[in-house]
Short mmCIF file of C-alpha atoms in Angstrom, two decimals:
data_model
loop_
_atom_site.label_atom_id
_atom_site.label_comp_id
_atom_site.label_asym_id
_atom_site.label_seq_id
_atom_site.Cartn_x
_atom_site.Cartn_y
_atom_site.Cartn_z
CA UNK A 1 -19.28 -30.86 -79.73
CA UNK A 2 -17.29 -28.58 -77.45
CA UNK A 3 -18.34 -24.99 -76.95
CA UNK A 4 -15.78 -22.50 -78.22
CA UNK A 5 -15.15 -19.75 -75.67
CA UNK A 6 -14.59 -16.33 -77.19
CA UNK A 7 -11.16 -14.90 -76.46
CA UNK A 8 -12.11 -11.23 -76.76
CA UNK A 9 -14.28 -8.87 -74.76
CA UNK A 10 -17.53 -8.24 -76.65
CA UNK A 11 -18.85 -4.70 -76.87
CA UNK A 12 -21.96 -3.36 -78.62
CA UNK A 13 -21.47 -1.38 -81.79
CA UNK A 14 -21.37 2.36 -80.92
CA UNK A 15 -23.78 2.96 -83.81
CA UNK A 16 -26.44 1.19 -81.76
CA UNK A 17 -26.45 4.03 -79.23
CA UNK A 18 -26.71 6.57 -82.05
CA UNK A 19 -29.57 4.65 -83.67
CA UNK A 20 -31.59 4.43 -80.44
CA UNK A 21 -30.98 8.12 -79.65
CA UNK A 22 -32.04 9.27 -83.12
CA UNK A 23 -35.18 7.09 -83.06
CA UNK A 24 -36.21 8.43 -79.63
CA UNK A 25 -35.47 12.00 -80.68
CA UNK A 26 -37.54 11.92 -83.85
CA UNK A 27 -40.35 9.91 -82.26
CA UNK A 28 -40.80 12.60 -79.62
CA UNK A 29 -40.10 15.55 -81.93
CA UNK A 30 -42.52 14.54 -84.69
CA UNK A 31 -45.38 13.30 -82.52
CA UNK A 32 -47.07 16.73 -82.03
CA UNK A 33 -47.23 17.16 -85.82
CA UNK A 34 -48.92 13.79 -86.34
CA UNK A 35 -51.32 13.59 -83.40
CA UNK A 36 -55.06 13.71 -83.95
CA UNK A 37 -55.41 17.14 -82.40
CA UNK A 38 -52.99 18.64 -84.91
CA UNK A 39 -53.47 16.55 -88.02
CA UNK A 40 -55.82 19.10 -89.59
CA UNK A 41 -53.94 22.23 -88.47
CA UNK A 42 -51.06 24.02 -90.08
CA UNK A 43 -48.84 23.76 -87.04
CA UNK A 44 -48.99 21.98 -83.67
CA UNK A 45 -50.55 23.62 -80.66
CA UNK A 46 -47.24 23.60 -78.81
CA UNK A 47 -43.69 23.98 -80.04
CA UNK A 48 -42.43 21.59 -77.37
CA UNK A 49 -43.16 17.88 -77.78
CA UNK A 50 -43.23 17.45 -73.99
CA UNK A 51 -45.75 20.27 -73.65
CA UNK A 52 -48.16 18.90 -76.25
CA UNK A 53 -51.74 18.85 -75.00
CA UNK A 54 -50.94 20.68 -71.74
CA UNK A 55 -52.03 24.09 -70.46
CA UNK A 56 -49.53 26.25 -68.62
CA UNK A 57 -50.77 25.07 -65.20
CA UNK A 58 -50.77 21.40 -66.19
CA UNK A 59 -47.31 21.82 -67.71
CA UNK A 60 -45.98 23.11 -64.37
CA UNK A 61 -47.74 20.22 -62.67
CA UNK A 62 -46.12 17.80 -65.12
CA UNK A 63 -42.62 19.19 -64.70
CA UNK A 64 -42.81 19.12 -60.91
CA UNK A 65 -43.99 15.53 -60.86
CA UNK A 66 -41.51 14.32 -63.51
CA UNK A 67 -38.64 15.93 -61.58
CA UNK A 68 -39.68 14.21 -58.35
CA UNK A 69 -40.24 10.88 -60.07
CA UNK A 70 -36.85 11.11 -61.80
CA UNK A 71 -35.10 11.75 -58.47
CA UNK A 72 -36.87 8.73 -56.98
CA UNK A 73 -35.82 6.66 -60.01
CA UNK A 74 -32.18 7.70 -59.58
CA UNK A 75 -32.32 6.58 -55.93
CA UNK A 76 -33.79 3.24 -56.95
CA UNK A 77 -31.27 2.82 -59.74
CA UNK A 78 -28.29 3.71 -57.56
CA UNK A 79 -28.91 0.74 -55.27
CA UNK A 80 -29.65 -1.54 -58.23
CA UNK A 81 -26.42 -0.63 -60.04
CA UNK A 82 -24.23 -1.54 -57.06
CA UNK A 83 -26.31 -4.56 -56.03
CA UNK A 84 -24.23 -7.69 -56.49
CA UNK A 85 -20.96 -5.71 -56.76
CA UNK A 86 -21.41 -4.30 -53.26
CA UNK A 87 -22.27 -7.68 -51.76
CA UNK A 88 -19.27 -9.30 -53.45
CA UNK A 89 -17.00 -6.50 -52.24
CA UNK A 90 -18.00 -7.21 -48.64
CA UNK A 91 -17.29 -10.93 -49.12
CA UNK A 92 -20.80 -12.34 -49.55
CA UNK A 93 -21.06 -15.78 -51.11
CA UNK A 94 -23.55 -16.61 -53.86
CA UNK A 95 -25.77 -18.37 -51.33
CA UNK A 96 -25.82 -15.25 -49.16
CA UNK A 97 -26.65 -13.12 -52.21
CA UNK A 98 -29.58 -15.41 -52.96
CA UNK A 99 -30.67 -15.09 -49.32
CA UNK A 100 -30.54 -11.31 -49.64
CA UNK A 101 -32.77 -11.44 -52.71
CA UNK A 102 -35.13 -13.90 -51.00
CA UNK A 103 -35.43 -11.61 -47.97
CA UNK A 104 -36.30 -8.73 -50.27
CA UNK A 105 -38.95 -10.59 -52.23
CA UNK A 106 -40.34 -12.11 -49.03
CA UNK A 107 -40.75 -8.64 -47.53
CA UNK A 108 -42.38 -7.39 -50.73
CA UNK A 109 -44.80 -10.31 -50.60
CA UNK A 110 -45.71 -10.22 -46.91
CA UNK A 111 -45.66 -6.45 -46.29
CA UNK A 112 -45.47 -4.68 -49.63
CA UNK A 113 -48.72 -6.27 -50.81
CA UNK A 114 -50.69 -4.35 -48.20
CA UNK A 115 -48.88 -1.04 -48.58
CA UNK A 116 -50.94 -0.27 -51.68
CA UNK A 117 -54.20 -0.54 -49.76
CA UNK A 118 -52.67 1.53 -46.96
CA UNK A 119 -51.69 4.16 -49.52
CA UNK A 120 -55.26 4.36 -50.81
CA UNK A 121 -56.55 4.80 -47.25
CA UNK A 122 -54.16 7.33 -45.69
CA UNK A 123 -53.06 9.17 -48.85
CA UNK A 124 -50.18 8.67 -51.27
CA UNK A 125 -48.18 11.58 -49.89
CA UNK A 126 -47.56 9.80 -46.59
CA UNK A 127 -46.56 6.55 -48.30
CA UNK A 128 -44.23 8.36 -50.71
CA UNK A 129 -42.65 10.05 -47.70
CA UNK A 130 -42.15 6.56 -46.29
CA UNK A 131 -40.40 5.63 -49.56
CA UNK A 132 -37.95 8.51 -49.11
CA UNK A 133 -37.45 7.77 -45.41
CA UNK A 134 -36.60 4.13 -46.14
CA UNK A 135 -33.91 5.22 -48.62
CA UNK A 136 -32.63 7.77 -46.11
CA UNK A 137 -32.49 5.16 -43.35
CA UNK A 138 -30.54 2.68 -45.51
CA UNK A 139 -28.09 5.38 -46.58
CA UNK A 140 -27.46 6.47 -42.98
CA UNK A 141 -27.22 2.85 -41.79
CA UNK A 142 -24.57 1.99 -44.35
CA UNK A 143 -22.74 5.29 -43.88
CA UNK A 144 -22.23 5.03 -40.12
CA UNK A 145 -21.58 1.28 -39.88
CA UNK A 146 -18.39 -0.24 -41.23
CA UNK A 147 -20.20 -3.58 -41.76
CA UNK A 148 -23.88 -2.69 -42.27
CA UNK A 149 -26.69 -5.20 -41.93
CA UNK A 150 -27.45 -6.10 -45.52
CA UNK A 151 -30.47 -8.16 -44.49
CA UNK A 152 -32.10 -5.11 -42.92
CA UNK A 153 -31.06 -2.98 -45.89
CA UNK A 154 -32.50 -5.52 -48.32
CA UNK A 155 -35.79 -5.55 -46.42
CA UNK A 156 -36.06 -1.75 -46.37
CA UNK A 157 -35.09 -1.30 -50.01
CA UNK A 158 -37.54 -4.00 -51.06
CA UNK A 159 -40.38 -2.20 -49.30
CA UNK A 160 -39.25 1.05 -50.92
CA UNK A 161 -39.32 -0.63 -54.33
CA UNK A 162 -42.83 -1.92 -53.63
CA UNK A 163 -43.97 1.63 -52.84
CA UNK A 164 -42.21 2.93 -55.94
CA UNK A 165 -44.09 0.46 -58.12
CA UNK A 166 -47.55 1.78 -57.28
CA UNK A 167 -47.62 4.94 -55.20
CA UNK A 168 -46.32 7.47 -57.74
CA UNK A 169 -48.68 6.22 -60.43
CA UNK A 170 -51.64 6.19 -58.05
CA UNK A 171 -50.80 9.69 -56.83
CA UNK A 172 -50.55 11.22 -60.30
CA UNK A 173 -53.90 9.69 -61.28
CA UNK A 174 -55.68 11.05 -58.19
CA UNK A 175 -54.08 14.48 -58.50
CA UNK A 176 -54.80 14.65 -62.23
CA UNK A 177 -58.47 13.98 -61.52
CA UNK A 178 -58.48 16.51 -58.69
CA UNK A 179 -56.95 19.22 -60.90
CA UNK A 180 -59.33 18.38 -63.77
CA UNK A 181 -56.67 18.07 -66.48
CA UNK A 182 -58.35 15.24 -68.42
CA UNK A 183 -57.39 11.79 -69.67
CA UNK A 184 -55.18 12.96 -72.56
CA UNK A 185 -52.68 14.65 -70.26
CA UNK A 186 -52.77 11.62 -67.96
CA UNK A 187 -51.94 9.26 -70.84
CA UNK A 188 -48.95 11.39 -71.78
CA UNK A 189 -47.78 11.37 -68.17
CA UNK A 190 -47.73 7.55 -68.22
CA UNK A 191 -45.27 7.30 -71.09
CA UNK A 192 -43.21 10.20 -69.75
CA UNK A 193 -42.88 8.31 -66.46
CA UNK A 194 -41.55 5.24 -68.25
CA UNK A 195 -39.28 7.35 -70.46
CA UNK A 196 -37.71 9.34 -67.62
CA UNK A 197 -37.49 6.29 -65.37
CA UNK A 198 -35.31 4.57 -67.97
CA UNK A 199 -33.25 7.73 -68.51
CA UNK A 200 -32.78 8.06 -64.74
CA UNK A 201 -31.57 4.47 -64.48
CA UNK A 202 -28.93 5.22 -67.11
CA UNK A 203 -28.03 8.37 -65.19
CA UNK A 204 -27.69 6.39 -61.96
CA UNK A 205 -25.30 3.99 -63.71
CA UNK A 206 -23.16 6.89 -64.93
CA UNK A 207 -23.19 8.39 -61.44
CA UNK A 208 -22.25 5.07 -59.83
CA UNK A 209 -19.36 4.50 -62.25
CA UNK A 210 -18.10 8.03 -61.62
CA UNK A 211 -18.26 7.53 -57.86
CA UNK A 212 -16.39 4.24 -58.03
CA UNK A 213 -13.51 5.65 -60.04
CA UNK A 214 -10.28 3.89 -59.17
CA UNK A 215 -11.11 3.32 -55.50
CA UNK A 216 -14.10 0.98 -55.03
CA UNK A 217 -14.20 1.36 -51.25
CA UNK A 218 -14.43 5.17 -51.34
CA UNK A 219 -16.87 4.96 -54.25
CA UNK A 220 -19.26 2.70 -52.36
CA UNK A 221 -19.14 4.93 -49.28
CA UNK A 222 -19.69 8.01 -51.45
CA UNK A 223 -22.78 6.39 -52.97
CA UNK A 224 -24.30 6.22 -49.49
CA UNK A 225 -23.79 9.97 -49.09
CA UNK A 226 -25.38 10.61 -52.50
CA UNK A 227 -28.36 8.42 -51.55
CA UNK A 228 -28.81 10.40 -48.31
CA UNK A 229 -28.64 13.68 -50.22
CA UNK A 230 -31.19 12.58 -52.83
CA UNK A 231 -33.51 11.20 -50.16
CA UNK A 232 -33.46 14.53 -48.30
CA UNK A 233 -34.26 16.43 -51.50
CA UNK A 234 -37.18 14.07 -52.24
CA UNK A 235 -38.49 14.49 -48.69
CA UNK A 236 -38.49 18.26 -49.14
CA UNK A 237 -40.19 17.99 -52.54
CA UNK A 238 -42.91 15.67 -51.24
CA UNK A 239 -43.58 17.49 -47.99
CA UNK A 240 -43.59 21.02 -49.43
CA UNK A 241 -44.56 20.48 -53.05
CA UNK A 242 -47.63 18.27 -52.63
CA UNK A 243 -51.06 18.98 -51.24
CA UNK A 244 -52.54 15.98 -49.49
CA UNK A 245 -55.71 14.63 -51.06
CA UNK A 246 -58.22 13.61 -48.41
CA UNK A 247 -60.72 10.94 -49.37
CA UNK A 248 -62.81 10.22 -46.27
CA UNK A 249 -65.56 8.57 -48.29
CA UNK A 250 -63.04 6.19 -49.87
CA UNK A 251 -61.69 5.28 -46.44
CA UNK A 252 -65.19 4.66 -45.12
CA UNK A 253 -66.22 2.38 -47.97
CA UNK A 254 -62.77 0.83 -48.48
CA UNK A 255 -63.71 -2.77 -47.66
CA UNK A 256 -66.98 -2.63 -49.59
CA UNK A 257 -65.28 -1.18 -52.66
CA UNK A 258 -62.61 -3.90 -52.79
CA UNK A 259 -65.24 -6.59 -52.41
CA UNK A 260 -67.16 -5.10 -55.33
CA UNK A 261 -64.30 -4.66 -57.77
CA UNK A 262 -62.69 -8.01 -56.98
CA UNK A 263 -65.76 -9.57 -58.54
CA UNK A 264 -65.07 -7.81 -61.85
CA UNK A 265 -63.60 -10.24 -64.40
CA UNK A 266 -62.02 -7.41 -66.39
CA UNK A 267 -60.00 -6.31 -63.37
CA UNK A 268 -58.90 -9.90 -62.77
CA UNK A 269 -57.68 -10.21 -66.36
CA UNK A 270 -55.89 -6.89 -66.21
CA UNK A 271 -54.31 -7.76 -62.86
CA UNK A 272 -53.10 -11.16 -64.06
CA UNK A 273 -51.55 -9.61 -67.19
CA UNK A 274 -49.70 -7.15 -64.95
CA UNK A 275 -48.58 -10.05 -62.74
CA UNK A 276 -47.13 -11.92 -65.72
CA UNK A 277 -45.35 -8.82 -66.99
CA UNK A 278 -43.75 -8.07 -63.61
CA UNK A 279 -42.70 -11.70 -63.21
CA UNK A 280 -40.99 -11.68 -66.60
CA UNK A 281 -39.28 -8.35 -65.83
CA UNK A 282 -37.96 -9.72 -62.51
CA UNK A 283 -36.69 -12.87 -64.21
CA UNK A 284 -35.02 -10.77 -66.89
CA UNK A 285 -33.11 -8.55 -64.44
CA UNK A 286 -31.99 -11.53 -62.37
CA UNK A 287 -30.77 -13.62 -65.33
CA UNK A 288 -29.82 -11.26 -68.15
CA UNK A 289 -26.19 -10.92 -67.02
CA UNK A 290 -25.66 -14.65 -66.21
CA UNK A 291 -27.16 -15.54 -69.59
CA UNK A 292 -24.78 -13.24 -71.47
CA UNK A 293 -21.64 -14.38 -69.65
CA UNK A 294 -22.53 -18.08 -69.83
CA UNK A 295 -19.75 -20.48 -70.92
CA UNK A 296 -17.04 -18.04 -69.93
CA UNK A 297 -17.86 -15.33 -72.45
CA UNK A 298 -16.44 -11.91 -71.66
CA UNK A 299 -18.23 -8.64 -72.32
CA UNK A 300 -18.76 -5.17 -70.87
CA UNK A 301 -22.12 -5.40 -69.08
CA UNK A 302 -21.91 -1.70 -68.28
CA UNK A 303 -22.06 -0.89 -71.99
CA UNK A 304 -25.05 -3.15 -72.61
CA UNK A 305 -27.27 -1.73 -69.85
CA UNK A 306 -27.63 1.68 -71.60
CA UNK A 307 -28.71 -0.17 -74.75
CA UNK A 308 -31.43 -1.96 -72.80
CA UNK A 309 -32.64 1.24 -71.14
CA UNK A 310 -32.46 3.10 -74.44
CA UNK A 311 -34.64 0.43 -76.05
CA UNK A 312 -37.12 0.84 -73.22
CA UNK A 313 -37.17 4.60 -73.75
CA UNK A 314 -37.82 4.04 -77.45
CA UNK A 315 -40.70 1.69 -76.67
CA UNK A 316 -42.30 4.22 -74.33
CA UNK A 317 -42.04 6.96 -76.97
CA UNK A 318 -44.09 4.80 -79.37
CA UNK A 319 -47.04 4.70 -76.94
CA UNK A 320 -48.51 8.14 -77.80
CA UNK A 321 -48.32 7.31 -81.52
CA UNK A 322 -50.45 4.21 -81.01
CA UNK A 323 -52.88 5.88 -78.62
CA UNK A 324 -53.56 9.19 -80.37
CA UNK A 325 -51.51 9.18 -83.55
CA UNK A 326 -52.91 9.46 -87.08
CA UNK A 327 -54.16 5.84 -87.00
CA UNK A 328 -54.79 5.06 -83.35
CA UNK A 329 -55.25 1.43 -82.24
CA UNK A 330 -57.14 0.02 -79.30
CA UNK A 331 -54.74 -0.79 -76.46
CA UNK A 332 -56.01 -4.35 -76.05
CA UNK A 333 -55.52 -5.02 -79.76
CA UNK A 334 -51.82 -4.28 -79.95
CA UNK A 335 -51.07 -5.67 -76.48
CA UNK A 336 -52.21 -9.12 -77.62
CA UNK A 337 -49.57 -9.19 -80.36
CA UNK A 338 -46.94 -7.44 -78.26
CA UNK A 339 -47.15 -9.96 -75.43
CA UNK A 340 -46.86 -12.79 -77.97
CA UNK A 341 -43.77 -11.22 -79.56
CA UNK A 342 -42.07 -10.82 -76.19
CA UNK A 343 -43.02 -14.38 -75.27
CA UNK A 344 -41.33 -15.68 -78.43
CA UNK A 345 -38.26 -13.53 -77.72
CA UNK A 346 -37.79 -15.11 -74.29
CA UNK A 347 -38.61 -18.55 -75.69
CA UNK A 348 -35.67 -18.27 -78.09
CA UNK A 349 -33.39 -17.34 -75.21
CA UNK A 350 -34.66 -20.25 -73.12
CA UNK A 351 -34.57 -22.84 -75.90
CA UNK A 352 -31.11 -22.57 -77.39
CA UNK A 353 -27.61 -21.21 -76.91
CA UNK A 354 -27.20 -17.97 -78.82
CA UNK A 355 -24.39 -15.66 -79.78
CA UNK A 356 -24.03 -12.51 -77.71
CA UNK A 357 -25.22 -10.26 -80.53
CA UNK A 358 -28.42 -12.27 -80.93
CA UNK A 359 -29.05 -12.26 -77.17
CA UNK A 360 -28.52 -8.51 -76.90
CA UNK A 361 -30.92 -7.96 -79.80
CA UNK A 362 -33.57 -10.13 -78.15
CA UNK A 363 -33.05 -8.39 -74.81
CA UNK A 364 -33.38 -4.98 -76.44
CA UNK A 365 -36.59 -6.15 -78.13
CA UNK A 366 -37.90 -7.31 -74.76
CA UNK A 367 -37.09 -3.98 -73.08
CA UNK A 368 -38.65 -2.01 -75.94
CA UNK A 369 -41.80 -4.07 -75.48
CA UNK A 370 -41.76 -3.42 -71.73
CA UNK A 371 -41.43 0.30 -72.43
CA UNK A 372 -44.58 0.17 -74.54
CA UNK A 373 -46.58 -2.22 -72.35
CA UNK A 374 -46.01 -0.36 -69.06
CA UNK A 375 -47.85 2.88 -69.98
CA UNK A 376 -50.45 0.85 -71.89
CA UNK A 377 -51.39 -1.17 -68.81
CA UNK A 378 -51.43 2.04 -66.76
CA UNK A 379 -53.92 3.48 -69.25
CA UNK A 380 -56.09 0.36 -69.04
CA UNK A 381 -56.08 0.60 -65.24
CA UNK A 382 -57.48 4.10 -65.62
CA UNK A 383 -60.32 2.64 -67.67
CA UNK A 384 -61.20 -0.31 -65.41
CA UNK A 385 -59.88 0.35 -61.88
CA UNK A 386 -61.39 3.05 -59.62
CA UNK A 387 -58.80 5.75 -58.98
CA UNK A 388 -59.27 5.67 -55.21
CA UNK A 389 -58.34 1.96 -55.14
CA UNK A 390 -55.59 2.00 -57.75
CA UNK A 391 -52.61 1.58 -55.38
CA UNK A 392 -54.15 -1.44 -53.69
CA UNK A 393 -54.97 -3.15 -56.98
CA UNK A 394 -51.44 -2.68 -58.29
CA UNK A 395 -49.86 -4.03 -55.10
CA UNK A 396 -52.25 -7.00 -55.08
CA UNK A 397 -51.35 -7.84 -58.67
CA UNK A 398 -47.65 -7.77 -57.73
CA UNK A 399 -48.13 -10.35 -54.96
CA UNK A 400 -48.29 -13.46 -57.21
CA UNK A 401 -45.23 -12.26 -59.15
CA UNK A 402 -43.24 -11.80 -55.91
CA UNK A 403 -44.41 -15.20 -54.68
CA UNK A 404 -43.32 -16.84 -57.94
CA UNK A 405 -39.89 -15.21 -57.88
CA UNK A 406 -39.40 -16.16 -54.23
CA UNK A 407 -40.30 -19.79 -54.98
CA UNK A 408 -37.94 -20.03 -57.94
CA UNK A 409 -35.13 -18.30 -56.04
CA UNK A 410 -35.36 -20.94 -53.32
CA UNK A 411 -35.55 -23.81 -55.81
CA UNK A 412 -32.71 -22.50 -57.96
CA UNK A 413 -30.49 -20.85 -55.36
CA UNK A 414 -30.54 -23.51 -52.66
CA UNK A 415 -31.71 -26.79 -54.14
CA UNK A 416 -30.42 -26.34 -57.71
CA UNK A 417 -33.57 -28.03 -59.02
CA UNK A 418 -34.37 -25.49 -61.75
CA UNK A 419 -32.12 -24.30 -64.55
CA UNK A 420 -31.94 -20.69 -65.69
CA UNK A 421 -33.41 -21.65 -69.06
CA UNK A 422 -36.43 -23.21 -67.33
CA UNK A 423 -37.03 -20.03 -65.36
CA UNK A 424 -36.88 -17.96 -68.56
CA UNK A 425 -39.30 -20.41 -70.16
CA UNK A 426 -41.77 -19.85 -67.30
CA UNK A 427 -41.50 -16.12 -67.92
CA UNK A 428 -42.27 -16.71 -71.61
CA UNK A 429 -45.32 -18.82 -70.71
CA UNK A 430 -46.47 -15.98 -68.46
CA UNK A 431 -46.24 -13.52 -71.35
CA UNK A 432 -48.29 -15.83 -73.58
CA UNK A 433 -50.86 -16.06 -70.77
CA UNK A 434 -50.94 -12.26 -70.57
CA UNK A 435 -51.69 -12.18 -74.30
CA UNK A 436 -54.66 -14.47 -73.64
CA UNK A 437 -55.87 -12.11 -70.90
CA UNK A 438 -55.71 -9.16 -73.29
CA UNK A 439 -57.64 -11.14 -75.91
CA UNK A 440 -60.41 -11.94 -73.43
CA UNK A 441 -60.43 -8.34 -72.22
CA UNK A 442 -60.80 -7.17 -75.82
CA UNK A 443 -63.74 -9.51 -76.39
CA UNK A 444 -65.45 -8.31 -73.22
CA UNK A 445 -64.98 -4.72 -74.30
CA UNK A 446 -66.55 -5.41 -77.70
CA UNK A 447 -69.51 -7.19 -76.10
CA UNK A 448 -70.13 -4.25 -73.76
CA UNK A 449 -69.94 -1.86 -76.72
CA UNK A 450 -72.43 -3.94 -78.76
CA UNK A 451 -74.82 -4.30 -75.80
CA UNK A 452 -74.76 -0.57 -75.12
CA UNK A 453 -75.66 0.18 -78.76
CA UNK A 454 -78.50 -2.35 -78.72
CA UNK A 455 -80.04 -0.51 -75.80
#
């Protein structure tokens, strides 16, 4: 039977944006009234949902960090939005685009893996400054050269993305402990990071579209200037707004500490679950657009991306309800089911041809799950991973995911031995494996609890 190609350009229903916005708004607005700390009081402790559970000093600390993290997210998103469009504009073939991706993931695997351990040793401020400098260097390189080296740019941006994936989280955990704000404020920071990261990615898309306008060449060049400007602001914020945390004892016992914690089965399970999640996220962002436009279907990808990011924002806003709402649930308990649901969502995409509306729904479900899982895993790392070694453990758990993506890029991009559906199926299997890790982690936690009560 022949496949019928749609002869119209598909667009999401505008009511979908309204629905996601209303759900996010009420989830955040009503949370202070339903949290455990306020369930027995007449009114919440704070009139602002973003200030719930924070003192005035911790609120200033939160706002400063969220602003810096949002600026960093806009920089990351600005390069991601242009991505393939920029390479195609400069005449790159599909094979060259695959090579650019492979260079990036290879750099993340060979160099980015060790940046986390370096960050734990020398301090996160220096590594975050390196993140800003890499973005500044790429912006200047592309601004002054008429035909910039995209291989060098891909390598630098990949290293910057590796730093982005661990250093900001590791820094906020260390600084939160140093300031003595407590675990409740730290948990709220995790979901706020995911929430504002998604919002910043939408903002970067709006900014990129505005810069492009009717003249793509001028728009691309203008984006380089914006990236330079944002990088300079971030450098000022990091260098003047942060106080370096010195941890000489951690540096001295660095090798011994890693040897000790690498023998902990709970950390292995948590790390492998994070690996599977990051692998599935990478597969999603590489293949979501090709999957939607398969068989010649036409649609506005720029209108679908805000739906995906909005779903992720909604998922992150659910996290505080599950953690400290009126009926809180253990993180391992709901992560088991959530990983299974996301695995089935990707399995449906991999198994059969679907209409665009069904695919967009499944993709939104996946992103909502990612928005909930990301702060949940960050909270579990706080429970099981020593704070002074957090950056290294995150970067180590990213290494297998980068290696897997690099392998499949080579097999798919050059040898055409693997279909897109097979790659999505591998991502689904990884999510099911992550569910198994959470189940084992839950059982270990229960055994420790029972043993402690027996004593």
